[in-house]
mmCIF file of C-alpha atoms and ligand atoms in Angstrom:
data_model
loop_
_atom_site.group_PDB
_atom_site.id
_atom_site.type_symbol
_atom_site.label_atom_id
_atom_site.label_comp_id
_atom_site.label_asym_id
_atom_site.label_seq_id
_atom_site.Cartn_x
_atom_site.Cartn_y
_atom_site.Cartn_z
ATOM 1 C CA MET Y 1 1.987 -22.952 12.807
ATOM 2 C CA LYS Y 2 2.888 -19.916 14.890
ATOM 3 C CA LEU Y 3 0.214 -17.336 14.111
ATOM 4 C CA PRO Y 4 -0.808 -14.091 15.811
ATOM 5 C CA ALA Y 5 -4.283 -13.432 17.212
ATOM 6 C CA GLU Y 6 -4.664 -10.394 14.976
ATOM 7 C CA ALA Y 7 -3.192 -8.552 11.997
ATOM 8 C CA THR Y 8 -3.692 -5.070 10.563
ATOM 9 C CA ILE Y 9 -4.591 -4.270 6.991
ATOM 10 C CA TYR Y 10 -3.555 -1.005 5.380
ATOM 11 C CA GLU Y 11 -5.703 -0.531 2.292
ATOM 12 C CA VAL Y 12 -3.962 1.115 -0.675
ATOM 13 C CA GLY Y 13 -6.523 0.500 -3.443
ATOM 14 C CA PRO Y 14 -7.734 4.108 -3.814
ATOM 15 C CA ARG Y 15 -4.116 5.284 -4.189
ATOM 16 C CA ASP Y 16 -1.938 2.441 -5.534
ATOM 17 C CA GLY Y 17 -4.905 1.131 -7.508
ATOM 18 C CA LEU Y 18 -6.315 4.270 -9.063
ATOM 19 C CA GLN Y 19 -2.891 5.826 -9.836
ATOM 20 C CA ASN Y 20 -2.355 3.150 -12.440
ATOM 21 C CA GLU Y 21 -5.717 3.181 -14.208
ATOM 22 C CA ALA Y 22 -6.050 4.509 -17.723
ATOM 23 C CA ARG Y 23 -9.521 5.842 -16.896
ATOM 24 C CA GLN Y 24 -9.807 8.975 -14.780
ATOM 25 C CA VAL Y 25 -12.227 8.067 -12.001
ATOM 26 C CA PRO Y 26 -14.467 11.029 -11.030
ATOM 27 C CA THR Y 27 -14.010 12.304 -7.451
ATOM 28 C CA ALA Y 28 -17.574 11.378 -6.447
ATOM 29 C CA GLU Y 29 -16.926 7.785 -7.552
ATOM 30 C CA LYS Y 30 -13.694 7.669 -5.536
ATOM 31 C CA ILE Y 31 -15.675 8.802 -2.497
ATOM 32 C CA ARG Y 32 -18.213 6.014 -3.046
ATOM 33 C CA PHE Y 33 -15.338 3.519 -3.318
ATOM 34 C CA ILE Y 34 -13.598 4.738 -0.127
ATOM 35 C CA ASP Y 35 -16.916 4.794 1.790
ATOM 36 C CA SER Y 36 -17.468 1.153 0.840
ATOM 37 C CA LEU Y 37 -14.045 0.250 2.288
ATOM 38 C CA VAL Y 38 -14.877 2.049 5.543
ATOM 39 C CA ALA Y 39 -18.206 0.183 5.668
ATOM 40 C CA ALA Y 40 -16.275 -3.107 5.424
ATOM 41 C CA GLY Y 41 -14.346 -2.268 8.593
ATOM 42 C CA ILE Y 42 -11.007 -1.179 7.067
ATOM 43 C CA ARG Y 43 -9.382 1.218 9.525
ATOM 44 C CA ASP Y 44 -6.363 2.513 7.566
ATOM 45 C CA ILE Y 45 -6.871 3.702 4.011
ATOM 46 C CA GLU Y 46 -4.474 5.506 1.686
ATOM 47 C CA ILE Y 47 -6.939 7.614 -0.226
ATOM 48 C CA THR Y 48 -4.763 9.568 -2.691
ATOM 49 C CA SER Y 49 -1.345 11.170 -3.389
ATOM 50 C CA PHE Y 50 -0.160 14.757 -3.150
ATOM 51 C CA VAL Y 51 2.304 14.205 -5.994
ATOM 52 C CA SER Y 52 2.703 16.214 -9.176
ATOM 53 C CA PRO Y 53 -0.493 16.018 -11.269
ATOM 54 C CA LYS Y 54 1.771 16.011 -14.325
ATOM 55 C CA TRP Y 55 3.317 12.753 -13.132
ATOM 56 C CA VAL Y 56 0.118 11.115 -11.872
ATOM 57 C CA PRO Y 57 -2.889 12.849 -13.462
ATOM 58 C CA GLN Y 58 -5.286 10.200 -12.105
ATOM 59 C CA LEU Y 59 -4.866 11.663 -8.599
ATOM 60 C CA ALA Y 60 -4.962 15.342 -9.571
ATOM 61 C CA ASP Y 61 -8.149 15.746 -7.493
ATOM 62 C CA ALA Y 62 -6.275 14.946 -4.243
ATOM 63 C CA GLU Y 63 -7.261 18.226 -2.530
ATOM 64 C CA GLU Y 64 -10.901 18.005 -3.429
ATOM 65 C CA LEU Y 65 -11.080 14.355 -2.366
ATOM 66 C CA ALA Y 66 -9.225 14.826 0.929
ATOM 67 C CA ARG Y 67 -11.190 17.961 1.823
ATOM 68 C CA THR Y 68 -14.525 16.331 1.093
ATOM 69 C CA MET Y 69 -13.838 13.085 2.966
ATOM 70 C CA LYS Y 70 -13.735 13.133 6.738
ATOM 71 C CA ALA Y 71 -12.369 9.983 8.341
ATOM 72 C CA PRO Y 72 -14.912 8.551 10.800
ATOM 73 C CA GLU Y 73 -13.832 7.914 14.411
ATOM 74 C CA GLY Y 74 -11.230 5.147 14.515
ATOM 75 C CA VAL Y 75 -10.409 5.388 10.795
ATOM 76 C CA THR Y 76 -7.276 7.020 9.362
ATOM 77 C CA PHE Y 77 -7.037 8.412 5.859
ATOM 78 C CA GLY Y 78 -3.488 8.855 4.546
ATOM 79 C CA ALA Y 79 -1.891 10.043 1.316
ATOM 80 C CA LEU Y 80 1.483 9.849 -0.415
ATOM 81 C CA CYS Y 81 3.636 12.931 -0.134
ATOM 82 C CA PRO Y 82 6.958 13.349 -1.995
ATOM 83 C CA ASN Y 83 8.129 16.851 -1.010
ATOM 84 C CA ALA Y 84 7.404 20.184 0.709
ATOM 85 C CA ARG Y 85 4.704 21.084 -1.814
ATOM 86 C CA GLY Y 86 3.004 17.758 -1.070
ATOM 87 C CA LEU Y 87 3.149 18.399 2.676
ATOM 88 C CA GLU Y 88 1.669 21.870 2.223
ATOM 89 C CA ARG Y 89 -1.194 20.402 0.214
ATOM 90 C CA ALA Y 90 -1.797 17.550 2.696
ATOM 91 C CA LEU Y 91 -1.919 19.995 5.629
ATOM 92 C CA ALA Y 92 -4.260 22.348 3.785
ATOM 93 C CA ALA Y 93 -6.566 19.418 3.038
ATOM 94 C CA GLY Y 94 -6.687 18.458 6.726
ATOM 95 C CA LEU Y 95 -5.186 14.966 6.567
ATOM 96 C CA SER Y 96 -3.793 13.412 9.741
ATOM 97 C CA GLU Y 97 -1.312 11.056 8.087
ATOM 98 C CA ILE Y 98 1.072 11.140 5.136
ATOM 99 C CA ALA Y 99 3.422 8.578 3.637
ATOM 100 C CA VAL Y 100 6.775 9.467 2.121
ATOM 101 C CA PHE Y 101 8.162 7.048 -0.450
ATOM 102 C CA MET Y 102 11.453 6.125 -2.063
ATOM 103 C CA SER Y 103 13.239 3.103 -3.496
ATOM 104 C CA ALA Y 104 16.152 0.908 -2.485
ATOM 105 C CA SER Y 105 17.453 1.036 -6.084
ATOM 106 C CA GLU Y 106 18.786 4.249 -7.664
ATOM 107 C CA THR Y 107 17.203 3.785 -11.083
ATOM 108 C CA HIS Y 108 13.674 3.133 -9.863
ATOM 109 C CA ASN Y 109 14.007 6.008 -7.410
ATOM 110 C CA ARG Y 110 15.031 8.344 -10.203
ATOM 111 C CA MET Y 111 12.284 7.112 -12.533
ATOM 112 C CA ASN Y 112 9.696 7.528 -9.771
ATOM 113 C CA VAL Y 113 10.677 10.790 -8.070
ATOM 114 C CA ASN Y 114 13.327 12.228 -10.381
ATOM 115 C CA LYS Y 115 16.049 12.247 -7.727
ATOM 116 C CA SER Y 116 18.909 10.174 -6.346
ATOM 117 C CA ILE Y 117 18.400 8.211 -3.134
ATOM 118 C CA ALA Y 118 20.611 10.673 -1.227
ATOM 119 C CA ASP Y 119 18.682 13.703 -2.522
ATOM 120 C CA THR Y 120 15.383 12.038 -1.657
ATOM 121 C CA ILE Y 121 16.519 11.453 1.930
ATOM 122 C CA ALA Y 122 17.580 15.108 2.041
ATOM 123 C CA VAL Y 123 14.053 16.159 0.965
ATOM 124 C CA PHE Y 124 12.485 13.905 3.603
ATOM 125 C CA SER Y 125 14.827 15.329 6.255
ATOM 126 C CA GLU Y 126 13.201 18.660 5.515
ATOM 127 C CA ILE Y 127 9.588 17.523 5.529
ATOM 128 C CA VAL Y 128 9.209 14.685 8.048
ATOM 129 C CA PRO Y 129 10.163 16.695 11.200
ATOM 130 C CA PRO Y 130 7.827 19.631 10.371
ATOM 131 C CA ALA Y 131 5.067 17.181 9.463
ATOM 132 C CA ARG Y 132 5.453 15.568 12.887
ATOM 133 C CA GLU Y 133 5.492 18.972 14.562
ATOM 134 C CA ALA Y 134 2.264 19.820 12.759
ATOM 135 C CA GLY Y 135 0.725 16.709 14.361
ATOM 136 C CA LEU Y 136 0.806 14.366 11.368
ATOM 137 C CA ARG Y 137 1.719 10.703 11.579
ATOM 138 C CA VAL Y 138 4.262 9.833 8.909
ATOM 139 C CA ARG Y 139 4.592 6.429 7.314
ATOM 140 C CA ALA Y 140 7.255 5.572 4.735
ATOM 141 C CA TYR Y 141 7.685 3.183 1.840
ATOM 142 C CA VAL Y 142 10.882 1.601 0.648
ATOM 143 C CA SER Y 143 10.202 0.202 -2.819
ATOM 144 C CA THR Y 144 12.052 -2.439 -4.872
ATOM 145 C CA VAL Y 145 13.272 -4.307 -1.775
ATOM 146 C CA TRP Y 146 12.764 -7.675 -3.526
ATOM 147 C CA GLY Y 147 14.189 -6.459 -6.847
ATOM 148 C CA CYS Y 148 14.169 -3.549 -9.286
ATOM 149 C CA PRO Y 149 12.624 -3.496 -12.770
ATOM 150 C CA TYR Y 150 15.745 -1.697 -14.052
ATOM 151 C CA GLU Y 151 18.619 -3.019 -11.928
ATOM 152 C CA GLY Y 152 17.496 -6.531 -10.985
ATOM 153 C CA ASP Y 153 18.833 -7.705 -7.608
ATOM 154 C CA VAL Y 154 18.807 -5.238 -4.728
ATOM 155 C CA ASP Y 155 21.058 -5.609 -1.681
ATOM 156 C CA PRO Y 156 18.767 -5.894 1.386
ATOM 157 C CA LYS Y 157 21.405 -3.990 3.376
ATOM 158 C CA VAL Y 158 20.680 -0.886 1.276
ATOM 159 C CA ALA Y 159 16.962 -1.229 2.073
ATOM 160 C CA VAL Y 160 17.650 -1.734 5.786
ATOM 161 C CA ASP Y 161 19.935 1.332 5.896
ATOM 162 C CA ILE Y 162 17.295 3.492 4.192
ATOM 163 C CA ALA Y 163 14.613 2.194 6.555
ATOM 164 C CA ARG Y 164 16.772 3.065 9.571
ATOM 165 C CA ARG Y 165 17.263 6.612 8.276
ATOM 166 C CA LEU Y 166 13.510 6.987 7.800
ATOM 167 C CA VAL Y 167 12.746 5.696 11.300
ATOM 168 C CA ASP Y 168 15.354 8.103 12.703
ATOM 169 C CA LEU Y 169 13.612 10.954 10.887
ATOM 170 C CA GLY Y 170 10.377 10.114 12.717
ATOM 171 C CA CYS Y 171 8.461 7.752 10.423
ATOM 172 C CA TYR Y 172 6.362 5.431 12.578
ATOM 173 C CA GLN Y 173 6.428 2.510 10.162
ATOM 174 C CA ILE Y 174 8.303 1.480 7.038
ATOM 175 C CA SER Y 175 6.354 -0.435 4.427
ATOM 176 C CA LEU Y 176 8.661 -2.699 2.424
ATOM 177 C CA GLY Y 177 7.604 -2.879 -1.201
ATOM 178 C CA ASP Y 178 7.881 -5.827 -3.545
ATOM 179 C CA THR Y 179 7.043 -3.296 -6.228
ATOM 180 C CA ILE Y 180 6.928 -5.654 -9.192
ATOM 181 C CA GLY Y 181 6.031 -8.878 -7.400
ATOM 182 C CA LEU Y 182 9.318 -10.779 -7.657
ATOM 183 C CA GLY Y 183 9.484 -12.169 -4.142
ATOM 184 C CA THR Y 184 9.544 -15.836 -3.243
ATOM 185 C CA PRO Y 185 9.001 -17.154 0.290
ATOM 186 C CA LYS Y 186 12.630 -17.983 1.083
ATOM 187 C CA GLN Y 187 13.754 -14.540 -0.067
ATOM 188 C CA THR Y 188 10.976 -13.012 2.040
ATOM 189 C CA ALA Y 189 12.134 -14.934 5.118
ATOM 190 C CA ASP Y 190 15.685 -13.636 4.534
ATOM 191 C CA ILE Y 191 14.508 -10.037 4.106
ATOM 192 C CA VAL Y 192 12.152 -10.115 7.104
ATOM 193 C CA ARG Y 193 14.909 -11.571 9.317
ATOM 194 C CA ARG Y 194 17.346 -8.874 8.150
ATOM 195 C CA PHE Y 195 14.835 -6.207 9.164
ATOM 196 C CA MET Y 196 13.974 -7.930 12.452
ATOM 197 C CA ASP Y 197 17.655 -7.843 13.357
ATOM 198 C CA GLU Y 198 17.570 -4.061 12.981
ATOM 199 C CA MET Y 199 14.190 -2.882 14.235
ATOM 200 C CA PRO Y 200 11.111 -4.018 16.169
ATOM 201 C CA VAL Y 201 8.704 -5.942 13.981
ATOM 202 C CA GLU Y 202 5.935 -3.336 14.577
ATOM 203 C CA GLN Y 203 8.124 -0.832 12.763
ATOM 204 C CA PHE Y 204 7.737 -2.444 9.376
ATOM 205 C CA ALA Y 205 4.957 -3.703 7.126
ATOM 206 C CA LEU Y 206 4.869 -5.770 3.936
ATOM 207 C CA HIS Y 207 3.576 -4.237 0.692
ATOM 208 C CA MET Y 208 3.480 -7.132 -1.743
ATOM 209 C CA HIS Y 209 2.396 -6.779 -5.348
ATOM 210 C CA ASP Y 210 0.949 -10.008 -6.706
ATOM 211 C CA THR Y 211 2.348 -9.787 -10.216
ATOM 212 C CA ARG Y 212 3.566 -13.369 -10.264
ATOM 213 C CA GLY Y 213 1.161 -14.916 -7.765
ATOM 214 C CA THR Y 214 3.505 -15.134 -4.762
ATOM 215 C CA ALA Y 215 2.151 -12.315 -2.581
ATOM 216 C CA LEU Y 216 0.051 -14.496 -0.274
ATOM 217 C CA ALA Y 217 2.869 -17.023 0.178
ATOM 218 C CA ASN Y 218 5.248 -14.193 1.071
ATOM 219 C CA ILE Y 219 2.769 -12.693 3.519
ATOM 220 C CA LEU Y 220 2.302 -16.061 5.221
ATOM 221 C CA VAL Y 221 6.066 -16.277 5.725
ATOM 222 C CA GLY Y 222 6.082 -12.750 7.198
ATOM 223 C CA LEU Y 223 3.126 -13.595 9.450
ATOM 224 C CA GLU Y 224 4.839 -16.685 10.854
ATOM 225 C CA LEU Y 225 7.986 -14.678 11.530
ATOM 226 C CA GLY Y 226 6.006 -12.063 13.485
ATOM 227 C CA VAL Y 227 5.001 -9.351 10.986
ATOM 228 C CA ARG Y 228 1.525 -7.994 11.803
ATOM 229 C CA ASP Y 229 0.972 -5.215 9.287
ATOM 230 C CA PHE Y 230 0.151 -5.821 5.654
ATOM 231 C CA ASP Y 231 -0.746 -3.541 2.777
ATOM 232 C CA ALA Y 232 -3.385 -4.774 0.364
ATOM 233 C CA SER Y 233 -5.622 -3.463 -2.330
ATOM 234 C CA VAL Y 234 -9.221 -4.480 -2.762
ATOM 235 C CA ALA Y 235 -9.916 -6.799 -5.725
ATOM 236 C CA GLY Y 236 -6.164 -6.676 -6.499
ATOM 237 C CA VAL Y 237 -6.274 -3.311 -8.240
ATOM 238 C CA GLY Y 238 -2.969 -1.465 -8.587
ATOM 239 C CA GLY Y 239 0.598 -0.964 -9.776
ATOM 240 C CA CYS Y 240 3.285 1.706 -9.918
ATOM 241 C CA PRO Y 241 3.179 3.700 -13.181
ATOM 242 C CA TYR Y 242 6.977 4.061 -13.002
ATOM 243 C CA ALA Y 243 7.658 0.330 -12.558
ATOM 244 C CA PRO Y 244 7.061 -1.541 -15.811
ATOM 245 C CA GLY Y 245 5.415 -4.876 -15.107
ATOM 246 C CA ALA Y 246 3.925 -3.835 -11.773
ATOM 247 C CA ALA Y 247 0.473 -5.343 -11.315
ATOM 248 C CA GLY Y 248 -2.013 -5.156 -8.479
ATOM 249 C CA ASN Y 249 -1.201 -5.504 -4.826
ATOM 250 C CA MET Y 250 -2.147 -8.453 -2.728
ATOM 251 C CA ALA Y 251 -5.942 -8.486 -3.046
ATOM 252 C CA THR Y 252 -7.464 -7.481 0.308
ATOM 253 C CA GLU Y 253 -10.300 -10.027 0.071
ATOM 254 C CA ASP Y 254 -7.832 -12.887 -0.546
ATOM 255 C CA LEU Y 255 -5.760 -11.807 2.436
ATOM 256 C CA VAL Y 256 -8.795 -11.455 4.706
ATOM 257 C CA PHE Y 257 -10.132 -14.827 3.526
ATOM 258 C CA MET Y 258 -6.845 -16.484 4.469
ATOM 259 C CA LEU Y 259 -6.485 -14.668 7.795
ATOM 260 C CA ASN Y 260 -10.120 -15.308 8.804
ATOM 261 C CA GLY Y 261 -9.749 -18.973 7.880
ATOM 262 C CA MET Y 262 -6.729 -19.275 10.180
ATOM 263 C CA GLY Y 263 -8.409 -17.438 13.066
ATOM 264 C CA VAL Y 264 -6.289 -14.273 12.713
ATOM 265 C CA ALA Y 265 -8.636 -11.331 13.441
ATOM 266 C CA THR Y 266 -8.604 -8.305 11.129
ATOM 267 C CA GLY Y 267 -11.825 -6.520 12.098
ATOM 268 C CA VAL Y 268 -12.856 -6.636 8.436
ATOM 269 C CA ASP Y 269 -16.219 -8.027 7.306
ATOM 270 C CA LEU Y 270 -15.444 -10.193 4.271
ATOM 271 C CA ASP Y 271 -18.921 -9.961 2.734
ATOM 272 C CA LYS Y 272 -18.861 -6.169 2.920
ATOM 273 C CA LEU Y 273 -15.297 -6.147 1.616
ATOM 274 C CA ILE Y 274 -16.456 -8.162 -1.394
ATOM 275 C CA GLU Y 275 -19.101 -5.466 -1.878
ATOM 276 C CA ALA Y 276 -16.310 -2.846 -1.792
ATOM 277 C CA GLY Y 277 -14.447 -4.840 -4.465
ATOM 278 C CA ASN Y 278 -17.600 -4.756 -6.579
ATOM 279 C CA VAL Y 279 -17.791 -0.982 -6.126
ATOM 280 C CA ALA Y 280 -14.102 -0.746 -7.168
ATOM 281 C CA GLU Y 281 -14.877 -2.710 -10.307
ATOM 282 C CA GLN Y 282 -17.840 -0.452 -11.124
ATOM 283 C CA VAL Y 283 -15.921 2.789 -10.657
ATOM 284 C CA ILE Y 284 -12.843 1.530 -12.508
ATOM 285 C CA GLY Y 285 -14.917 0.012 -15.281
ATOM 286 C CA ARG Y 286 -12.959 -3.162 -16.002
ATOM 287 C CA PRO Y 287 -12.866 -6.664 -14.512
ATOM 288 C CA LEU Y 288 -10.482 -6.817 -11.527
ATOM 289 C CA PRO Y 289 -8.244 -9.799 -10.818
ATOM 290 C CA GLY Y 290 -8.669 -10.636 -7.093
ATOM 291 C CA LYS Y 291 -9.411 -14.338 -6.609
ATOM 292 C CA VAL Y 292 -12.049 -14.064 -3.868
ATOM 293 C CA HIS Y 293 -13.434 -11.089 -5.793
ATOM 294 C CA ARG Y 294 -14.008 -13.399 -8.751
ATOM 295 C CA ALA Y 295 -14.996 -16.590 -6.893
ATOM 296 C CA GLY Y 296 -17.186 -14.905 -4.259
ATOM 297 C CA PRO Y 297 -17.451 -15.944 -0.617
ATOM 298 C CA PHE Y 298 -17.694 -19.625 0.229
ATOM 299 C CA ARG Y 299 -21.268 -20.641 1.003
ATOM 300 C CA ARG Y 300 -22.173 -24.216 1.774
ATOM 301 C CA ARG Y 301 -24.646 -25.394 -0.840
ATOM 302 C CA SER Y 302 -27.782 -27.332 0.022
ATOM 303 C CA VAL Y 303 -27.944 -30.722 -1.685
ATOM 304 C CA SER Y 304 -31.084 -31.905 -3.400
ATOM 305 C CA HIS Y 305 -31.328 -35.679 -3.837
ATOM 306 C CA LYS Y 306 -34.069 -35.391 -6.418
ATOM 307 C CA ARG Y 307 -33.025 -35.896 -10.036
HETATM 308 P P1 HMG L 401 9.979 17.036 -10.593
HETATM 309 O O1 HMG L 401 9.423 17.308 -11.947
HETATM 310 O O2 HMG L 401 11.411 16.605 -10.480
HETATM 311 O O3 HMG L 401 9.713 18.217 -9.553
HETATM 312 O O4 HMG L 401 9.051 15.948 -9.921
HETATM 313 P P2 HMG L 401 9.930 19.727 -9.531
HETATM 314 O O5 HMG L 401 10.128 20.079 -8.096
HETATM 315 O O6 HMG L 401 10.961 20.124 -10.558
HETATM 316 O O7 HMG L 401 8.493 20.285 -9.994
HETATM 317 C C1 HMG L 401 7.994 20.159 -11.298
HETATM 318 C C2 HMG L 401 6.555 20.657 -11.335
HETATM 319 O O8 HMG L 401 5.735 19.838 -10.515
HETATM 320 C C3 HMG L 401 6.404 22.074 -10.805
HETATM 321 O O9 HMG L 401 5.281 22.630 -11.480
HETATM 322 C C4 HMG L 401 6.029 21.851 -9.371
HETATM 323 O O10 HMG L 401 5.295 22.903 -8.790
HETATM 324 C C5 HMG L 401 5.144 20.638 -9.474
HETATM 325 P P3 HMG L 401 5.475 23.604 -12.747
HETATM 326 O O11 HMG L 401 6.352 24.711 -12.246
HETATM 327 O O12 HMG L 401 6.149 22.765 -13.809
HETATM 328 O O13 HMG L 401 4.064 23.988 -13.091
HETATM 329 N N1 HMG L 401 5.149 19.846 -8.238
HETATM 330 C C6 HMG L 401 4.048 19.521 -7.577
HETATM 331 N N2 HMG L 401 2.744 19.756 -7.804
HETATM 332 C C7 HMG L 401 1.865 19.268 -6.905
HETATM 333 N N3 HMG L 401 2.233 18.546 -5.825
HETATM 334 C C8 HMG L 401 3.512 18.278 -5.560
HETATM 335 C C9 HMG L 401 4.480 18.776 -6.467
HETATM 336 N N4 HMG L 401 5.821 18.688 -6.518
HETATM 337 C C10 HMG L 401 6.224 19.360 -7.599
HETATM 338 N N5 HMG L 401 3.846 17.563 -4.493
HETATM 339 C C11 HMG L 401 8.061 14.788 -8.086
HETATM 340 C C12 HMG L 401 9.316 15.430 -8.624
HETATM 341 C C13 HMG L 401 8.448 13.996 -6.848
HETATM 342 C C14 HMG L 401 7.053 15.847 -7.729
HETATM 343 C C15 HMG L 401 7.483 13.858 -9.192
HETATM 344 O O14 HMG L 401 8.495 13.004 -9.609
HETATM 345 C C16 HMG L 401 6.307 13.075 -8.725
HETATM 346 O O15 HMG L 401 5.252 13.609 -8.457
HETATM 347 N N6 HMG L 401 6.456 11.736 -8.639
HETATM 348 C C17 HMG L 401 5.408 10.881 -8.134
HETATM 349 C C18 HMG L 401 5.471 9.549 -8.760
HETATM 350 C C19 HMG L 401 4.427 8.645 -8.158
HETATM 351 O O16 HMG L 401 3.444 9.086 -7.575
HETATM 352 N N7 HMG L 401 4.631 7.331 -8.314
HETATM 353 C C20 HMG L 401 3.719 6.335 -7.833
HETATM 354 C C21 HMG L 401 3.698 6.201 -6.366
HETATM 355 S S1 HMG L 401 5.041 5.238 -5.701
HETATM 356 C C22 HMG L 401 4.477 3.604 -5.771
HETATM 357 O O17 HMG L 401 3.485 3.308 -6.366
HETATM 358 C C23 HMG L 401 5.240 2.557 -4.996
HETATM 359 C C24 HMG L 401 4.557 2.174 -3.682
HETATM 360 O O18 HMG L 401 3.247 1.694 -3.901
HETATM 361 C C25 HMG L 401 5.379 1.102 -2.954
HETATM 362 C C26 HMG L 401 5.734 -0.111 -3.833
HETATM 363 O O19 HMG L 401 4.849 -0.659 -4.520
HETATM 364 O O20 HMG L 401 6.906 -0.486 -3.794
HETATM 365 C C27 HMG L 401 4.451 3.384 -2.727
HETATM 366 MG MG1 MG L 402 2.743 -0.286 -4.530
#
């Protein structure tokens, strides 16, 4: 197998995870959860969203959370940002990174941000350059690249064209979303190759939801083709509230278990990450689906020959 020496994990549990929970998690509990991820060695964490609290009430405490949390040296805290109001809020809260987001399918885009694809790009054209001038790093998501809950198949060319526009605006990386976990490995190879034809591999990441159990297989395909950056969410928490059927992202522990086992360094301590998954489960208050989260780390057992 052709594998890299290292890969980067971008943790989205506090944002993609908590946005979809029925229970409102108190700010202090979110802080405990994010601290546990930092303690596990995660370096990039999306902590919240500066979206409309009417659309995503679970993240209505974005200001308070972002103001209270200071990213330790070497750690970046980011947040979703859909428009000028979001940018204003992110700047006031002192964040150093935001992520803009849109879809490759019109219907999901409209359901998610109440705008056409063209109008969304127009909004981003007005916020990404000033965000960069203000010193922020800007990431971007393109959702529904593997398929749309409303429209079905999505033409990868549309996704590639959107990604190009976002890179031209100044986004440092485009995270390609399998928003409802439809992807299969062959499709992933096709999509990754299409993107590699258009941009350097460092310029995109994979954001795979594990709705149908194929996220790890898709990531492995991306890894072998040269992708190094992967989004994941601890214990598999997550989903988009405006994508029916969306379940959790690739569970971070499962990804780290696989990467560690293949000698691909992530800088993440799996035991501490499992602890962070346990904290996530406590603050969310329901059992979470990640496989390593449920099975625990592998420990060789001692054998007793006595009956
Ligand atoms: P809208 O209703 O069309 O916006 O929403 P508007 O400009 O007409 O404003 C309506 C109200 O919202 C106004 O308040 C605004 O001030 C307020 P009112 O006058 O009614 O009191 N407002 C805001 N408040 C706070 N912060 C803001 C903001 N903007 C407007 N930034 C909008 C448009 C984009 C705001 C809305 O549709 C929205 O917030 N959508 C967010 C949806 C969302 O967060 N979805 C989940 C994240 S995406 C995802 O999960 C996919 C991803 O993980 C990748 C993948 O899996 O594929 C990233
Ligand atoms: Mg997502």
